[in-house]
């Protein structure tokens, strides 16, 4: 019972801590692996999404596609920006020293941007499908103004869906000097039927909203797009097909394992199968790391593959270096010219 409780608390913390009965070397490997993945995700996610925000905000015309990409990059950027808190929490063996409010806020913001990112991916797929199936309607009604309202709706829905993570997240000490940031679904009674029901409800709701419905919509839209492109001979190369397939594969690979392990974790309290406990304890942190990596893949799939963005990117880089050298040359030239003028006046 003690081992089962320990494992459930590790899942409630949304952490990578396996049960205390497992080998300390195995736990150490999981910690190190998680810290490395989270750190790489932070570096690549903040730099990649930050670059997308810079290009789309300053260098590109505000079109519907640009607004989609900007919103997706913003949600992924905020998500990766808060990863250092998760990294520090993992490095401290899941001790949370930042207090109750930051415990709630950090968890809510991470889930807020996870919801916003998934919803935006779904909207992008729907928009691309409508653009191909109903091109006339899109020319008349698909405007940046309408896109701005859709973006606002995405964030409102994401805020509503992520609010339970703020409500039920709290700090707790388990008769030690450590403070953990965990879920409290029924106050301090962590093993009550009410807590179990609320936990299951939250996990099932998250699975439906962040995976089942989005994945069904994305796959359906991609299939429609592929058939329409193939039927109308709209693509001269296979590149659009590869991008569509890459979208489906990346979404499925990054999200499905995490959702499955999160649901399987609920069955631990009802089973005495130590093998299942071990599989979940090892698989859950790996699946969670894979989910985080999705925020680094999004800029590549949805933005960098676009020819217009790539042209703007290289022009911007060229412009930055060109302006730097021109400015340096101008300063040097003006300095020499001033010396010559001053000498001629002596």
Coordinates of C-alpha atoms in Angstrom, one line a residue:
X1 CA 0.0 0.0 0.0
X2 CA 2.8 2.4 0.8
X3 CA 4.5 1.8 -2.5
X4 CA 1.2 2.3 -4.4
X5 CA 0.5 5.5 -2.5
X6 CA 4.0 6.8 -3.3
X7 CA 3.5 6.1 -6.9
X8 CA 0.1 7.8 -7.1
X9 CA 1.6 10.8 -5.4
X10 CA 4.4 10.9 -8.0
X11 CA 1.7 10.9 -10.8
X12 CA -0.3 13.6 -9.0
X13 CA 2.8 15.8 -8.9
X14 CA 2.9 15.4 -12.6
X15 CA 6.6 14.6 -12.1
X16 CA 9.0 11.9 -13.1
X17 CA 9.6 10.4 -9.7
X18 CA 9.1 6.6 -9.7
X19 CA 8.1 4.6 -6.7
X20 CA 10.5 4.5 -3.8
X21 CA 10.8 0.7 -4.1
X22 CA 12.6 1.0 -7.4
X23 CA 16.3 1.0 -7.8
X24 CA 17.9 4.4 -6.9
X25 CA 20.2 4.1 -10.0
X26 CA 17.1 3.8 -12.2
X27 CA 15.6 6.8 -10.6
X28 CA 18.8 8.8 -11.1
X29 CA 18.9 7.9 -14.8
X30 CA 15.3 9.0 -15.2
X31 CA 16.1 12.3 -13.4
X32 CA 19.1 13.0 -15.6
X33 CA 17.2 12.1 -18.8
X34 CA 14.3 14.3 -17.9
X35 CA 16.5 17.3 -17.0
X36 CA 18.4 16.9 -20.3
X37 CA 15.2 16.7 -22.4
X38 CA 13.6 19.6 -20.6
X39 CA 16.7 21.7 -21.0
X40 CA 17.0 21.0 -24.7
X41 CA 13.3 21.7 -25.1
X42 CA 13.7 25.0 -23.3
X43 CA 16.7 26.1 -25.4
X44 CA 15.2 25.0 -28.8
X45 CA 11.7 26.0 -27.9
X46 CA 12.4 29.5 -26.7
X47 CA 14.9 30.2 -29.5
X48 CA 12.8 28.6 -32.3
X49 CA 9.5 30.0 -31.3
X50 CA 11.1 33.3 -30.3
X51 CA 12.5 33.6 -33.9
X52 CA 9.1 32.8 -35.3
X53 CA 7.5 35.6 -33.2
X54 CA 10.2 38.0 -34.3
X55 CA 9.8 37.3 -38.0
X56 CA 6.0 37.2 -38.0
X57 CA 5.7 40.3 -35.9
X58 CA 8.3 42.6 -37.5
X59 CA 9.0 41.2 -41.0
X60 CA 5.7 39.8 -42.4
X61 CA 2.3 41.2 -43.4
X62 CA -0.5 40.4 -41.0
X63 CA -2.3 37.7 -42.9
X64 CA -4.5 34.8 -41.5
X65 CA -1.7 32.3 -41.8
X66 CA 0.8 34.6 -40.1
X67 CA -1.7 35.1 -37.2
X68 CA -2.0 31.3 -36.8
X69 CA 1.7 30.8 -36.8
X70 CA 2.2 33.8 -34.4
X71 CA -0.3 32.5 -31.9
X72 CA 1.1 28.9 -32.1
X73 CA 4.6 30.2 -31.5
X74 CA 3.4 32.4 -28.7
X75 CA 1.7 29.5 -26.8
X76 CA 4.7 27.3 -27.3
X77 CA 7.1 30.0 -26.3
X78 CA 5.3 30.7 -23.0
X79 CA 5.2 27.0 -22.4
X80 CA 8.9 26.5 -22.9
X81 CA 9.7 29.7 -21.0
X82 CA 8.4 28.2 -17.8
X83 CA 10.3 25.0 -18.2
X84 CA 13.2 26.1 -15.9
X85 CA 10.8 25.8 -12.9
X86 CA 10.1 22.2 -13.9
X87 CA 13.9 21.6 -14.5
X88 CA 14.7 23.0 -11.0
X89 CA 11.9 21.0 -9.4
X90 CA 13.2 17.8 -11.0
X91 CA 16.9 18.6 -10.1
X92 CA 15.8 19.2 -6.4
X93 CA 14.2 15.7 -6.3
X94 CA 10.8 17.3 -6.7
X95 CA 11.1 19.7 -3.8
X96 CA 9.1 22.9 -4.4
X97 CA 10.6 25.9 -2.6
X98 CA 8.6 28.6 -4.4
X99 CA 5.4 28.6 -2.3
X100 CA 1.8 27.7 -2.9
X101 CA 0.9 30.5 -5.3
X102 CA 3.7 29.8 -7.7
X103 CA 2.9 26.1 -7.5
X104 CA -0.6 26.8 -8.7
X105 CA 0.4 29.4 -11.3
X106 CA 3.2 27.4 -12.8
X107 CA 1.0 24.3 -13.3
X108 CA -1.9 26.4 -14.7
X109 CA 0.3 28.3 -17.2
X110 CA 1.9 25.1 -18.5
X111 CA -1.5 23.5 -19.1
X112 CA -2.9 26.8 -20.4
X113 CA -0.4 26.9 -23.1
X114 CA -0.6 23.2 -23.8
X115 CA -4.4 23.6 -24.4
X116 CA -3.8 26.7 -26.5
X117 CA -1.2 25.0 -28.6
X118 CA -3.3 21.9 -29.3
X119 CA -6.4 24.0 -30.1
X120 CA -4.3 26.2 -32.4
X121 CA -3.0 23.1 -34.2
X122 CA -6.6 22.0 -34.7
X123 CA -7.7 25.4 -36.0
X124 CA -4.8 25.4 -38.5
X125 CA -5.9 22.0 -39.9
X126 CA -9.5 23.2 -40.2
X127 CA -8.5 26.4 -41.8
X128 CA -6.3 24.6 -44.4
X129 CA -9.1 22.2 -45.1
X130 CA -11.7 25.0 -45.6
X131 CA -9.3 26.9 -47.8
X132 CA -9.0 24.0 -50.2
X133 CA -12.6 22.8 -50.1
X134 CA -14.3 26.3 -50.1
X135 CA -11.8 28.7 -51.8
X136 CA -14.5 31.2 -52.9
X137 CA -15.9 31.5 -49.4
X138 CA -12.4 32.0 -48.0
X139 CA -11.6 34.8 -50.4
X140 CA -14.7 36.7 -49.2
X141 CA -14.7 35.9 -45.5
X142 CA -11.3 34.6 -44.4
X143 CA -9.8 37.8 -43.0
X144 CA -7.3 38.7 -40.3
X145 CA -10.1 40.3 -38.3
X146 CA -12.0 37.0 -38.2
X147 CA -8.7 35.2 -37.3
X148 CA -8.2 37.5 -34.3
X149 CA -11.6 36.5 -32.9
X150 CA -10.7 32.9 -33.3
X151 CA -7.4 33.4 -31.5
X152 CA -9.2 35.1 -28.7
X153 CA -11.7 32.2 -28.5
X154 CA -8.8 29.8 -28.3
X155 CA -7.2 31.5 -25.3
X156 CA -10.6 31.8 -23.5
X157 CA -11.2 28.1 -24.0
X158 CA -7.7 27.2 -22.9
X159 CA -8.1 29.3 -19.8
X160 CA -11.4 27.6 -18.9
X161 CA -10.0 24.1 -19.5
X162 CA -6.8 24.8 -17.5
X163 CA -8.5 26.5 -14.5
X164 CA -8.9 23.1 -12.6
X165 CA -5.1 22.8 -12.6
X166 CA -5.0 26.0 -10.7
X167 CA -7.8 25.1 -8.3
X168 CA -6.6 21.6 -7.4
X169 CA -2.9 22.2 -7.4
X170 CA -1.3 22.8 -4.0
X171 CA 1.8 22.3 -1.9
X172 CA 2.1 19.5 0.7
X173 CA 4.7 18.1 3.0
X174 CA 4.8 14.3 3.7
X175 CA 6.3 14.4 7.2
X176 CA 9.6 15.5 5.7
X177 CA 11.5 18.7 5.2
X178 CA 10.5 18.6 1.5
X179 CA 7.5 20.5 0.1
X180 CA 5.9 18.9 -3.0
X181 CA 3.7 20.6 -5.6
X182 CA 0.8 18.0 -6.1
X183 CA -2.8 17.8 -6.9
X184 CA -5.3 17.9 -4.0
X185 CA -8.7 16.8 -5.3
X186 CA -10.2 16.5 -1.8
X187 CA -8.2 18.6 0.5
X188 CA -5.6 16.7 2.4
X189 CA -7.5 13.4 1.9
X190 CA -5.5 12.2 -1.1
X191 CA -7.0 8.7 -1.2
X192 CA -10.7 9.4 -0.9
X193 CA -13.3 8.3 -3.4
X194 CA -14.0 12.0 -4.2
X195 CA -10.3 12.6 -5.0
X196 CA -10.2 9.5 -7.2
X197 CA -13.3 10.5 -9.1
X198 CA -12.1 14.1 -9.6
X199 CA -8.7 12.9 -10.7
X200 CA -10.2 10.5 -13.2
X201 CA -12.6 13.1 -14.5
X202 CA -9.8 15.6 -15.0
X203 CA -7.6 13.0 -16.8
X204 CA -10.4 11.8 -19.1
X205 CA -11.5 15.4 -19.9
X206 CA -7.9 16.3 -20.8
X207 CA -7.6 13.2 -23.0
X208 CA -10.7 14.0 -24.9
X209 CA -10.0 17.7 -25.3
X210 CA -6.2 17.6 -25.9
X211 CA -6.0 14.4 -27.9
X212 CA -9.1 12.5 -29.1
X213 CA -11.1 15.4 -30.5
X214 CA -8.0 17.3 -32.0
X215 CA -6.4 14.2 -33.4
X216 CA -9.7 13.1 -35.0
X217 CA -10.2 16.5 -36.6
X218 CA -6.6 16.8 -37.7
X219 CA -6.6 13.4 -39.4
X220 CA -10.0 14.0 -41.0
X221 CA -8.8 17.4 -42.4
X222 CA -5.6 16.0 -43.6
X223 CA -7.3 13.1 -45.4
X224 CA -9.7 15.6 -47.1
X225 CA -6.9 17.8 -48.1
X226 CA -4.9 14.9 -49.6
X227 CA -7.8 13.6 -51.6
X228 CA -8.7 17.1 -52.9
X229 CA -5.1 17.9 -53.9
X230 CA -4.7 14.5 -55.6
X231 CA -8.0 14.8 -57.4
X232 CA -7.5 18.3 -58.7
X233 CA -3.8 17.8 -59.4
X234 CA -3.0 20.9 -57.2
X235 CA 0.4 19.7 -56.3
X236 CA 3.2 19.1 -58.7
X237 CA 5.4 17.5 -56.1
X238 CA 4.9 15.2 -53.2
X239 CA 6.0 17.9 -50.7
X240 CA 2.4 18.8 -49.5
X241 CA 1.7 15.1 -48.8
X242 CA 4.9 14.7 -46.8
X243 CA 4.1 17.8 -44.7
X244 CA 0.5 16.5 -44.0
X245 CA 1.8 13.0 -43.0
X246 CA 4.5 14.7 -40.9
X247 CA 1.8 16.7 -39.0
X248 CA -0.2 13.5 -38.2
X249 CA 2.8 11.5 -37.2
X250 CA 4.4 14.2 -35.0
X251 CA 1.1 14.9 -33.2
X252 CA 0.4 11.2 -32.6
X253 CA 3.9 10.3 -31.5
X254 CA 4.3 13.3 -29.2
X255 CA 0.9 13.2 -27.5
X256 CA -0.5 9.6 -27.6
X257 CA 2.0 8.0 -25.2
X258 CA 1.6 10.7 -22.6
X259 CA -2.2 10.4 -22.6
X260 CA -2.1 6.6 -22.4
X261 CA 0.3 6.6 -19.4
X262 CA -1.6 9.3 -17.6
X263 CA -4.7 7.2 -17.8
X264 CA -2.9 3.9 -17.0
X265 CA -1.6 5.6 -13.8
X266 CA -5.1 5.6 -12.4
X267 CA -5.2 1.8 -12.6
X268 CA -2.3 1.4 -10.2
X269 CA -4.3 1.8 -7.1
X270 CA -6.6 -1.1 -8.3
X271 CA -3.9 -3.6 -9.1
X272 CA -1.1 -5.4 -7.4
X273 CA 0.8 -6.0 -10.6
X274 CA 4.3 -4.7 -9.9
X275 CA 5.3 -5.2 -13.5
X276 CA 2.6 -2.7 -14.6
X277 CA 3.7 -0.3 -11.9
X278 CA 7.3 -0.5 -13.1
X279 CA 6.3 0.0 -16.8
X280 CA 4.2 3.1 -15.9
X281 CA 6.9 4.5 -13.6
X282 CA 9.5 4.3 -16.3
X283 CA 7.2 5.1 -19.3
X284 CA 5.4 8.1 -17.8
X285 CA 8.5 10.4 -17.6
X286 CA 9.6 9.3 -21.1
X287 CA 6.2 10.0 -22.5
X288 CA 6.0 13.4 -20.7
X289 CA 9.4 14.4 -22.2
X290 CA 8.2 13.4 -25.6
X291 CA 5.1 15.6 -25.2
X292 CA 7.3 18.6 -24.3
X293 CA 9.4 18.1 -27.5
X294 CA 6.3 18.8 -29.5
X295 CA 6.6 22.5 -28.8
X296 CA 10.0 22.4 -30.6
X297 CA 8.6 20.6 -33.6
X298 CA 5.7 22.9 -34.3
X299 CA 7.8 25.8 -35.7
X300 CA 9.5 23.5 -38.1
X301 CA 6.3 21.8 -39.4
X302 CA 4.1 24.8 -39.6
X303 CA 6.4 27.7 -40.3
X304 CA 9.9 26.8 -41.5
X305 CA 8.6 24.6 -44.3
X306 CA 6.8 27.7 -45.7
X307 CA 8.6 29.3 -48.6
X308 CA 7.5 32.8 -47.7
X309 CA 8.7 32.5 -44.1
X310 CA 12.1 31.1 -45.2
X311 CA 12.6 34.0 -47.6
X312 CA 11.7 36.5 -44.9
X313 CA 14.0 34.7 -42.5
X314 CA 17.1 34.8 -44.7
X315 CA 16.4 38.4 -45.8
X316 CA 16.2 39.4 -42.1
X317 CA 19.4 37.7 -41.2
X318 CA 21.1 39.3 -44.2
X319 CA 19.7 42.7 -43.4
X320 CA 20.9 42.4 -39.8
X321 CA 24.5 41.7 -40.8
X322 CA 24.4 44.2 -43.6
X323 CA 23.2 47.0 -41.4
X324 CA 25.8 46.2 -38.8
X325 CA 28.6 46.3 -41.3
X326 CA 27.3 49.4 -43.0
X327 CA 26.9 51.2 -39.7
X328 CA 30.4 50.3 -38.7
X329 CA 31.8 51.4 -42.0
X330 CA 29.8 54.7 -41.9
X331 CA 31.1 55.4 -38.4
X332 CA 34.7 54.7 -39.4
X333 CA 34.4 56.8 -42.6
X334 CA 32.8 59.7 -40.8
X335 CA 35.5 59.6 -38.2
X336 CA 38.3 59.7 -40.8
X337 CA 36.5 62.5 -42.7
X338 CA 36.2 64.6 -39.5
X339 CA 39.9 64.2 -38.9
X340 CA 40.7 65.3 -42.5
X341 CA 38.4 68.3 -42.2
X342 CA 39.8 69.3 -38.8
X343 CA 43.4 69.0 -40.2
X344 CA 42.6 71.2 -43.2
X345 CA 41.3 73.9 -40.9
X346 CA 44.4 74.1 -38.8

